[in-house]
Amino acid sequence: MEIDPFIFRLSIFILSIFIGYYVVWSVTPSLHTPLMSVTNAISSVIIVGAIIAGLAGNSDTIFNASSIFGFLAISLAAINIFGGFLVTQRMLAMYKKKKKVK
Amino acid sequence: MLSANLSAIFYLISGVLFILALRGLSSPETSRQGNFFGILGMIIATTVTFLSIGNFSTGFVVVLIFLLVGGLIGAFIAYKIPMTAMPELVAGFHSLVGLAAVFVAIAAFLNPGAFNLGSPGNIKLGSLIEMSIGAAVGAITFSGSIIAFLKLQGIMSGSPITFKGQHPLNALILISIIVLTYLLCSTQSSNLFWILLAVSFLIGFLLIIPIGGADMPVVISMLNSYSGWAAAGIGFTLENTALIITGALVGSSGAILSYIMCKGMNRSFFNVILGGFGATEQSSSSQNKEQRPVKSGNADDAAFLMKNASSVIIVPGYGMAVAQAQHALREMVDTLKKNDIKVSYAIHPVAGRMPGHMNVLLAEANVPYDEVFELEEINNDFANADVAFVIGANDVTNPVAKTDPQSPIYGMPVLDVEKCKSVLFVKRSLSPGYAGIDNDLFYKENTLMLFADAKKMTEDITKNL
């Protein structure tokens, strides 16, 4: 009997939870705020689904109910992606080491 | 057009890059590189999606327009937002992830053919279950984050909103979500899908209103986690590895942060989630109110104490963020350092309104991160320090947590501020902190209260140094 592809996805999912567990515990507490903003940005990879929905209509009907939701989701996810990565970058740029002079 | 196998491999690569993005945050030096990996992963994922669909007609242009509009708004916000508003920003972003997940689920429900999930009214059972979970969790994330955002912005009062029968009602709604999902899967009725969404929006709202302002670190982390699980649910529907990996990463990340925050308050997760903490405790504190003597001083006294110290530990809290005192604080510290006084910062895990809140504000004020210490790292140093400068923190310094088993915060890890030779406590009044209990520290022999706005007081001290 063949294994349902769902099982493979479930395996990836479970293993990723464990990876996330160990990786996040090693994040230094002083960077917990950037951690939240960057996880925000990467979870917006959901834009992939939004793009599929947005491009699903054929050339005659670009705007059907489904693709409109897709388009809206693209904008929402894009706000998060650009906003999330840029604000993380802005924060991380502020974390500096003590200057040895003085 | 990219083959399905090839694009799956690229999605896997972007999933790995996202893992590296989080891995980079283990130290400030590697963090910027990590962020770059994250951006790279996102570019790969979106490019591959466009290539695998291979549709570059008018629809493609429309997609790009929506993407650019969103991107511009996001970039604008990212550059404009002040660092003190970071908790609100993160809550706002969570709500967008939640809503995007809901929209993608709706799109997939209306046009399952585009996602290879079957036809309307005859969607594959597994996909329908995954879709419902993704949509429901997304909707909860959305409405919950909106409430968190409103509370953090101060548009909505930060105090807990409780009413009779709240918990049974919530339990009932949660059960109805499960029942609705089951019915939806057996009937494929679109009406049930809309009801499921509406009920999920409602429960997200109801779950967050009873939680008070200072518990926001737990709430934000929890919503962070939810946004991850929503993304993972959609990832299963779309059979997309990048989305599944990311969802799992974000989900566990948020869960760990909530755990750390709960531990920082010595409260169980359920205790926080059930809410109403500050409101119930207030009655007990007002009962035994006695007038105890307090020593208060001015900026001159504080400057004198610090000038004669050889080491000073600074304990910042949410009050510093409210007063925007971080820059003034750093100027004061610069002056102290010029006088050869050793200065370090002590950060309690739940100081502020989100994990790491204080660290970001200090970083913004150009405080080097190797002068900033976590609770366990620095707690033993208080006994050897001359002056503790408490600015905007309260409950996290309360010695009652160690001495009085009756206290609601008993057992919570606190900073041993009282062990310092002298304590300077900047506060506007003697009012109790969030937990609604008096701080014993106010009445200690070696405590000097400085009643003023945190920023103004810090500036005045600098002038007197």
PDB file of N, CA and C in Angstrom, chain B residues 303-384:
ATOM      1  N   ALA B 303      21.589  62.760  42.444  1.00  0.00           N
ATOM      2  CA  ALA B 303      22.876  62.995  41.795  1.00  0.00           C
ATOM      3  C   ALA B 303      24.009  62.817  42.800  1.00  0.00           C
ATOM      4  N   PHE B 304      23.784  63.292  44.023  1.00  0.00           N
ATOM      5  CA  PHE B 304      24.807  63.172  45.055  1.00  0.00           C
ATOM      6  C   PHE B 304      25.114  61.698  45.347  1.00  0.00           C
ATOM      7  N   LEU B 305      24.045  60.913  45.513  1.00  0.00           N
ATOM      8  CA  LEU B 305      24.212  59.490  45.797  1.00  0.00           C
ATOM      9  C   LEU B 305      24.986  58.783  44.685  1.00  0.00           C
ATOM     10  N   MET B 306      24.621  59.114  43.447  1.00  0.00           N
ATOM     11  CA  MET B 306      25.239  58.401  42.333  1.00  0.00           C
ATOM     12  C   MET B 306      26.678  58.822  42.128  1.00  0.00           C
ATOM     13  N   LYS B 307      26.946  60.116  42.384  1.00  0.00           N
ATOM     14  CA  LYS B 307      28.305  60.614  42.189  1.00  0.00           C
ATOM     15  C   LYS B 307      29.273  59.902  43.120  1.00  0.00           C
ATOM     16  N   ASN B 308      28.780  59.560  44.300  1.00  0.00           N
ATOM     17  CA  ASN B 308      29.641  58.922  45.282  1.00  0.00           C
ATOM     18  C   ASN B 308      29.625  57.398  45.186  1.00  0.00           C
ATOM     19  N   ALA B 309      28.936  56.867  44.204  1.00  0.00           N
ATOM     20  CA  ALA B 309      28.879  55.421  44.038  1.00  0.00           C
ATOM     21  C   ALA B 309      30.024  54.965  43.152  1.00  0.00           C
ATOM     22  N   SER B 310      30.377  53.693  43.276  1.00  0.00           N
ATOM     23  CA  SER B 310      31.352  53.188  42.309  1.00  0.00           C
ATOM     24  C   SER B 310      30.683  52.266  41.293  1.00  0.00           C
ATOM     25  N   SER B 311      29.499  51.737  41.649  1.00  0.00           N
ATOM     26  CA  SER B 311      28.776  50.969  40.635  1.00  0.00           C
ATOM     27  C   SER B 311      27.272  51.215  40.760  1.00  0.00           C
ATOM     28  N   VAL B 312      26.648  51.344  39.608  1.00  0.00           N
ATOM     29  CA  VAL B 312      25.215  51.634  39.548  1.00  0.00           C
ATOM     30  C   VAL B 312      24.550  50.606  38.636  1.00  0.00           C
ATOM     31  N   ILE B 313      23.414  50.069  39.100  1.00  0.00           N
ATOM     32  CA  ILE B 313      22.648  49.169  38.228  1.00  0.00           C
ATOM     33  C   ILE B 313      21.312  49.837  37.907  1.00  0.00           C
ATOM     34  N   ILE B 314      20.981  49.860  36.628  1.00  0.00           N
ATOM     35  CA  ILE B 314      19.744  50.510  36.197  1.00  0.00           C
ATOM     36  C   ILE B 314      18.683  49.465  35.908  1.00  0.00           C
ATOM     37  N   VAL B 315      17.491  49.665  36.463  1.00  0.00           N
ATOM     38  CA  VAL B 315      16.398  48.715  36.260  1.00  0.00           C
ATOM     39  C   VAL B 315      15.266  49.420  35.506  1.00  0.00           C
ATOM     40  N   PRO B 316      15.204  49.261  34.187  1.00  0.00           N
ATOM     41  CA  PRO B 316      14.149  49.927  33.432  1.00  0.00           C
ATOM     42  C   PRO B 316      12.879  49.087  33.367  1.00  0.00           C
ATOM     43  N   GLY B 317      11.747  49.760  33.207  1.00  0.00           N
ATOM     44  CA  GLY B 317      10.475  49.071  33.060  1.00  0.00           C
ATOM     45  C   GLY B 317       9.587  49.818  32.081  1.00  0.00           C
ATOM     46  N   TYR B 318       8.336  49.395  32.036  1.00  0.00           N
ATOM     47  CA  TYR B 318       7.409  49.958  31.060  1.00  0.00           C
ATOM     48  C   TYR B 318       7.304  51.486  31.188  1.00  0.00           C
ATOM     49  N   GLY B 319       7.399  51.992  32.433  1.00  0.00           N
ATOM     50  CA  GLY B 319       7.320  53.435  32.644  1.00  0.00           C
ATOM     51  C   GLY B 319       8.354  54.206  31.840  1.00  0.00           C
ATOM     52  N   MET B 320       9.529  53.599  31.655  1.00  0.00           N
ATOM     53  CA  MET B 320      10.553  54.260  30.855  1.00  0.00           C
ATOM     54  C   MET B 320      10.085  54.408  29.407  1.00  0.00           C
ATOM     55  N   ALA B 321       9.415  53.369  28.905  1.00  0.00           N
ATOM     56  CA  ALA B 321       8.907  53.417  27.536  1.00  0.00           C
ATOM     57  C   ALA B 321       7.823  54.487  27.411  1.00  0.00           C
ATOM     58  N   VAL B 322       6.936  54.555  28.408  1.00  0.00           N
ATOM     59  CA  VAL B 322       5.840  55.526  28.356  1.00  0.00           C
ATOM     60  C   VAL B 322       6.397  56.942  28.362  1.00  0.00           C
ATOM     61  N   ALA B 323       7.418  57.171  29.226  1.00  0.00           N
ATOM     62  CA  ALA B 323       7.970  58.518  29.328  1.00  0.00           C
ATOM     63  C   ALA B 323       8.997  58.799  28.230  1.00  0.00           C
ATOM     64  N   GLN B 324       9.292  57.791  27.386  1.00  0.00           N
ATOM     65  CA  GLN B 324      10.317  57.932  26.339  1.00  0.00           C
ATOM     66  C   GLN B 324      11.632  58.401  26.938  1.00  0.00           C
ATOM     67  N   ALA B 325      12.011  57.816  28.071  1.00  0.00           N
ATOM     68  CA  ALA B 325      13.153  58.334  28.818  1.00  0.00           C
ATOM     69  C   ALA B 325      14.467  57.665  28.435  1.00  0.00           C
ATOM     70  N   GLN B 326      14.458  56.764  27.438  1.00  0.00           N
ATOM     71  CA  GLN B 326      15.677  55.988  27.192  1.00  0.00           C
ATOM     72  C   GLN B 326      16.872  56.829  26.762  1.00  0.00           C
ATOM     73  N   HIS B 327      16.610  57.902  25.975  1.00  0.00           N
ATOM     74  CA  HIS B 327      17.740  58.734  25.534  1.00  0.00           C
ATOM     75  C   HIS B 327      18.299  59.549  26.692  1.00  0.00           C
ATOM     76  N   ALA B 328      17.379  60.124  27.485  1.00  0.00           N
ATOM     77  CA  ALA B 328      17.807  60.885  28.654  1.00  0.00           C
ATOM     78  C   ALA B 328      18.590  59.986  29.599  1.00  0.00           C
ATOM     79  N   LEU B 329      18.137  58.735  29.717  1.00  0.00           N
ATOM     80  CA  LEU B 329      18.802  57.784  30.595  1.00  0.00           C
ATOM     81  C   LEU B 329      20.232  57.529  30.131  1.00  0.00           C
ATOM     82  N   ARG B 330      20.393  57.340  28.829  1.00  0.00           N
ATOM     83  CA  ARG B 330      21.726  57.052  28.307  1.00  0.00           C
ATOM     84  C   ARG B 330      22.651  58.244  28.525  1.00  0.00           C
ATOM     85  N   GLU B 331      22.112  59.463  28.386  1.00  0.00           N
ATOM     86  CA  GLU B 331      22.945  60.653  28.640  1.00  0.00           C
ATOM     87  C   GLU B 331      23.395  60.688  30.092  1.00  0.00           C
ATOM     88  N   MET B 332      22.476  60.335  30.989  1.00  0.00           N
ATOM     89  CA  MET B 332      22.843  60.295  32.397  1.00  0.00           C
ATOM     90  C   MET B 332      23.967  59.286  32.617  1.00  0.00           C
ATOM     91  N   VAL B 333      23.818  58.120  31.990  1.00  0.00           N
ATOM     92  CA  VAL B 333      24.818  57.062  32.161  1.00  0.00           C
ATOM     93  C   VAL B 333      26.164  57.499  31.591  1.00  0.00           C
ATOM     94  N   ASP B 334      26.132  58.205  30.465  1.00  0.00           N
ATOM     95  CA  ASP B 334      27.389  58.706  29.885  1.00  0.00           C
ATOM     96  C   ASP B 334      28.122  59.588  30.878  1.00  0.00           C
ATOM     97  N   THR B 335      27.364  60.462  31.544  1.00  0.00           N
ATOM     98  CA  THR B 335      27.977  61.346  32.538  1.00  0.00           C
ATOM     99  C   THR B 335      28.554  60.532  33.693  1.00  0.00           C
ATOM    100  N   LEU B 336      27.801  59.527  34.117  1.00  0.00           N
ATOM    101  CA  LEU B 336      28.295  58.669  35.203  1.00  0.00           C
ATOM    102  C   LEU B 336      29.592  57.982  34.807  1.00  0.00           C
ATOM    103  N   LYS B 337      29.607  57.490  33.572  1.00  0.00           N
ATOM    104  CA  LYS B 337      30.798  56.764  33.114  1.00  0.00           C
ATOM    105  C   LYS B 337      32.007  57.668  33.057  1.00  0.00           C
ATOM    106  N   LYS B 338      31.768  58.941  32.719  1.00  0.00           N
ATOM    107  CA  LYS B 338      32.891  59.889  32.682  1.00  0.00           C
ATOM    108  C   LYS B 338      33.497  60.026  34.069  1.00  0.00           C
ATOM    109  N   ASN B 339      32.686  59.831  35.095  1.00  0.00           N
ATOM    110  CA  ASN B 339      33.184  59.903  36.469  1.00  0.00           C
ATOM    111  C   ASN B 339      33.676  58.546  36.967  1.00  0.00           C
ATOM    112  N   ASP B 340      33.958  57.639  36.015  1.00  0.00           N
ATOM    113  CA  ASP B 340      34.492  56.318  36.358  1.00  0.00           C
ATOM    114  C   ASP B 340      33.558  55.494  37.231  1.00  0.00           C
ATOM    115  N   ILE B 341      32.277  55.628  37.001  1.00  0.00           N
ATOM    116  CA  ILE B 341      31.323  54.798  37.733  1.00  0.00           C
ATOM    117  C   ILE B 341      30.897  53.666  36.811  1.00  0.00           C
ATOM    118  N   LYS B 342      30.900  52.472  37.340  1.00  0.00           N
ATOM    119  CA  LYS B 342      30.537  51.308  36.524  1.00  0.00           C
ATOM    120  C   LYS B 342      29.004  51.233  36.441  1.00  0.00           C
ATOM    121  N   VAL B 343      28.486  51.139  35.237  1.00  0.00           N
ATOM    122  CA  VAL B 343      27.031  51.103  35.072  1.00  0.00           C
ATOM    123  C   VAL B 343      26.625  49.857  34.293  1.00  0.00           C
ATOM    124  N   SER B 344      25.622  49.152  34.787  1.00  0.00           N
ATOM    125  CA  SER B 344      25.050  48.075  33.978  1.00  0.00           C
ATOM    126  C   SER B 344      23.526  48.147  34.068  1.00  0.00           C
ATOM    127  N   TYR B 345      22.864  47.433  33.161  1.00  0.00           N
ATOM    128  CA  TYR B 345      21.407  47.463  33.098  1.00  0.00           C
ATOM    129  C   TYR B 345      20.875  46.073  33.432  1.00  0.00           C
ATOM    130  N   ALA B 346      19.800  46.024  34.214  1.00  0.00           N
ATOM    131  CA  ALA B 346      19.200  44.736  34.570  1.00  0.00           C
ATOM    132  C   ALA B 346      17.801  44.668  33.980  1.00  0.00           C
ATOM    133  N   ILE B 347      17.553  43.650  33.154  1.00  0.00           N
ATOM    134  CA  ILE B 347      16.255  43.545  32.474  1.00  0.00           C
ATOM    135  C   ILE B 347      15.504  42.318  32.988  1.00  0.00           C
ATOM    136  N   HIS B 348      14.336  42.562  33.508  1.00  0.00           N
ATOM    137  CA  HIS B 348      13.469  41.452  33.905  1.00  0.00           C
ATOM    138  C   HIS B 348      12.775  40.908  32.658  1.00  0.00           C
ATOM    139  N   PRO B 349      12.556  39.573  32.585  1.00  0.00           N
ATOM    140  CA  PRO B 349      11.952  39.021  31.364  1.00  0.00           C
ATOM    141  C   PRO B 349      10.609  39.657  30.982  1.00  0.00           C
ATOM    142  N   VAL B 350       9.800  40.074  31.962  1.00  0.00           N
ATOM    143  CA  VAL B 350       8.500  40.633  31.585  1.00  0.00           C
ATOM    144  C   VAL B 350       8.456  42.156  31.692  1.00  0.00           C
ATOM    145  N   ALA B 351       9.618  42.803  31.776  1.00  0.00           N
ATOM    146  CA  ALA B 351       9.616  44.264  31.762  1.00  0.00           C
ATOM    147  C   ALA B 351       9.098  44.734  30.410  1.00  0.00           C
ATOM    148  N   GLY B 352       8.184  45.699  30.428  1.00  0.00           N
ATOM    149  CA  GLY B 352       7.661  46.201  29.158  1.00  0.00           C
ATOM    150  C   GLY B 352       6.418  45.451  28.713  1.00  0.00           C
ATOM    151  N   ARG B 353       6.052  45.653  27.462  1.00  0.00           N
ATOM    152  CA  ARG B 353       4.807  45.094  26.952  1.00  0.00           C
ATOM    153  C   ARG B 353       5.007  43.980  25.950  1.00  0.00           C
ATOM    154  N   MET B 354       6.254  43.616  25.675  1.00  0.00           N
ATOM    155  CA  MET B 354       6.487  42.473  24.801  1.00  0.00           C
ATOM    156  C   MET B 354       7.878  41.929  25.091  1.00  0.00           C
ATOM    157  N   PRO B 355       8.128  40.676  24.722  1.00  0.00           N
ATOM    158  CA  PRO B 355       9.453  40.105  24.982  1.00  0.00           C
ATOM    159  C   PRO B 355      10.557  40.965  24.358  1.00  0.00           C
ATOM    160  N   GLY B 356      11.568  41.297  25.145  1.00  0.00           N
ATOM    161  CA  GLY B 356      12.695  42.057  24.612  1.00  0.00           C
ATOM    162  C   GLY B 356      12.433  43.537  24.403  1.00  0.00           C
ATOM    163  N   HIS B 357      11.312  44.030  24.885  1.00  0.00           N
ATOM    164  CA  HIS B 357      10.909  45.422  24.673  1.00  0.00           C
ATOM    165  C   HIS B 357      11.980  46.407  25.163  1.00  0.00           C
ATOM    166  N   MET B 358      12.463  46.191  26.412  1.00  0.00           N
ATOM    167  CA  MET B 358      13.436  47.097  26.997  1.00  0.00           C
ATOM    168  C   MET B 358      14.754  47.086  26.223  1.00  0.00           C
ATOM    169  N   ASN B 359      15.157  45.890  25.785  1.00  0.00           N
ATOM    170  CA  ASN B 359      16.420  45.781  25.062  1.00  0.00           C
ATOM    171  C   ASN B 359      16.413  46.615  23.797  1.00  0.00           C
ATOM    172  N   VAL B 360      15.272  46.605  23.096  1.00  0.00           N
ATOM    173  CA  VAL B 360      15.195  47.371  21.855  1.00  0.00           C
ATOM    174  C   VAL B 360      15.287  48.862  22.152  1.00  0.00           C
ATOM    175  N   LEU B 361      14.593  49.302  23.209  1.00  0.00           N
ATOM    176  CA  LEU B 361      14.618  50.729  23.525  1.00  0.00           C
ATOM    177  C   LEU B 361      16.019  51.171  23.924  1.00  0.00           C
ATOM    178  N   LEU B 362      16.706  50.344  24.713  1.00  0.00           N
ATOM    179  CA  LEU B 362      18.066  50.701  25.105  1.00  0.00           C
ATOM    180  C   LEU B 362      18.978  50.698  23.885  1.00  0.00           C
ATOM    181  N   ALA B 363      18.776  49.723  22.995  1.00  0.00           N
ATOM    182  CA  ALA B 363      19.587  49.682  21.779  1.00  0.00           C
ATOM    183  C   ALA B 363      19.339  50.942  20.956  1.00  0.00           C
ATOM    184  N   GLU B 364      18.092  51.393  20.935  1.00  0.00           N
ATOM    185  CA  GLU B 364      17.770  52.602  20.172  1.00  0.00           C
ATOM    186  C   GLU B 364      18.537  53.792  20.730  1.00  0.00           C
ATOM    187  N   ALA B 365      18.686  53.831  22.059  1.00  0.00           N
ATOM    188  CA  ALA B 365      19.392  54.942  22.690  1.00  0.00           C
ATOM    189  C   ALA B 365      20.900  54.719  22.660  1.00  0.00           C
ATOM    190  N   ASN B 366      21.361  53.783  21.811  1.00  0.00           N
ATOM    191  CA  ASN B 366      22.794  53.527  21.655  1.00  0.00           C
ATOM    192  C   ASN B 366      23.466  52.945  22.885  1.00  0.00           C
ATOM    193  N   VAL B 367      22.726  52.241  23.702  1.00  0.00           N
ATOM    194  CA  VAL B 367      23.352  51.537  24.818  1.00  0.00           C
ATOM    195  C   VAL B 367      23.955  50.253  24.252  1.00  0.00           C
ATOM    196  N   PRO B 368      25.268  50.043  24.457  1.00  0.00           N
ATOM    197  CA  PRO B 368      25.870  48.816  23.917  1.00  0.00           C
ATOM    198  C   PRO B 368      25.240  47.582  24.556  1.00  0.00           C
ATOM    199  N   TYR B 369      24.974  46.541  23.736  1.00  0.00           N
ATOM    200  CA  TYR B 369      24.216  45.415  24.277  1.00  0.00           C
ATOM    201  C   TYR B 369      25.004  44.628  25.306  1.00  0.00           C
ATOM    202  N   ASP B 370      26.339  44.792  25.359  1.00  0.00           N
ATOM    203  CA  ASP B 370      27.066  44.015  26.362  1.00  0.00           C
ATOM    204  C   ASP B 370      27.073  44.695  27.736  1.00  0.00           C
ATOM    205  N   GLU B 371      26.334  45.794  27.870  1.00  0.00           N
ATOM    206  CA  GLU B 371      26.139  46.362  29.198  1.00  0.00           C
ATOM    207  C   GLU B 371      24.768  45.985  29.762  1.00  0.00           C
ATOM    208  N   VAL B 372      23.989  45.285  28.942  1.00  0.00           N
ATOM    209  CA  VAL B 372      22.614  44.959  29.320  1.00  0.00           C
ATOM    210  C   VAL B 372      22.549  43.487  29.719  1.00  0.00           C
ATOM    211  N   PHE B 373      22.006  43.210  30.910  1.00  0.00           N
ATOM    212  CA  PHE B 373      22.025  41.840  31.416  1.00  0.00           C
ATOM    213  C   PHE B 373      20.624  41.343  31.740  1.00  0.00           C
ATOM    214  N   GLU B 374      20.453  40.027  31.607  1.00  0.00           N
ATOM    215  CA  GLU B 374      19.184  39.410  31.979  1.00  0.00           C
ATOM    216  C   GLU B 374      19.166  39.141  33.479  1.00  0.00           C
ATOM    217  N   LEU B 375      17.979  38.859  33.982  1.00  0.00           N
ATOM    218  CA  LEU B 375      17.781  38.644  35.421  1.00  0.00           C
ATOM    219  C   LEU B 375      18.792  37.681  36.038  1.00  0.00           C
ATOM    220  N   GLU B 376      18.949  36.479  35.458  1.00  0.00           N
ATOM    221  CA  GLU B 376      19.818  35.487  36.108  1.00  0.00           C
ATOM    222  C   GLU B 376      21.269  35.936  36.086  1.00  0.00           C
ATOM    223  N   GLU B 377      21.640  36.690  35.021  1.00  0.00           N
ATOM    224  CA  GLU B 377      23.041  37.071  34.890  1.00  0.00           C
ATOM    225  C   GLU B 377      23.464  38.093  35.935  1.00  0.00           C
ATOM    226  N   ILE B 378      22.531  38.947  36.327  1.00  0.00           N
ATOM    227  CA  ILE B 378      22.937  40.102  37.112  1.00  0.00           C
ATOM    228  C   ILE B 378      22.423  40.071  38.545  1.00  0.00           C
ATOM    229  N   ASN B 379      21.505  39.159  38.859  1.00  0.00           N
ATOM    230  CA  ASN B 379      20.821  39.263  40.141  1.00  0.00           C
ATOM    231  C   ASN B 379      21.766  39.214  41.347  1.00  0.00           C
ATOM    232  N   ASN B 380      22.873  38.498  41.217  1.00  0.00           N
ATOM    233  CA  ASN B 380      23.804  38.422  42.345  1.00  0.00           C
ATOM    234  C   ASN B 380      24.618  39.693  42.517  1.00  0.00           C
ATOM    235  N   ASP B 381      24.652  40.524  41.482  1.00  0.00           N
ATOM    236  CA  ASP B 381      25.485  41.726  41.545  1.00  0.00           C
ATOM    237  C   ASP B 381      24.860  42.842  42.372  1.00  0.00           C
ATOM    238  N   PHE B 382      23.555  42.750  42.617  1.00  0.00           N
ATOM    239  CA  PHE B 382      22.912  43.840  43.359  1.00  0.00           C
ATOM    240  C   PHE B 382      23.529  44.008  44.749  1.00  0.00           C
ATOM    241  N   ALA B 383      23.902  42.878  45.366  1.00  0.00           N
ATOM    242  CA  ALA B 383      24.458  42.933  46.713  1.00  0.00           C
ATOM    243  C   ALA B 383      25.764  43.732  46.742  1.00  0.00           C
ATOM    244  N   ASN B 384      26.481  43.754  45.623  1.00  0.00           N
ATOM    245  CA  ASN B 384      27.763  44.456  45.599  1.00  0.00           C
ATOM    246  C   ASN B 384      27.665  45.843  44.982  1.00  0.00           C
TER     247      ASN B 384
END
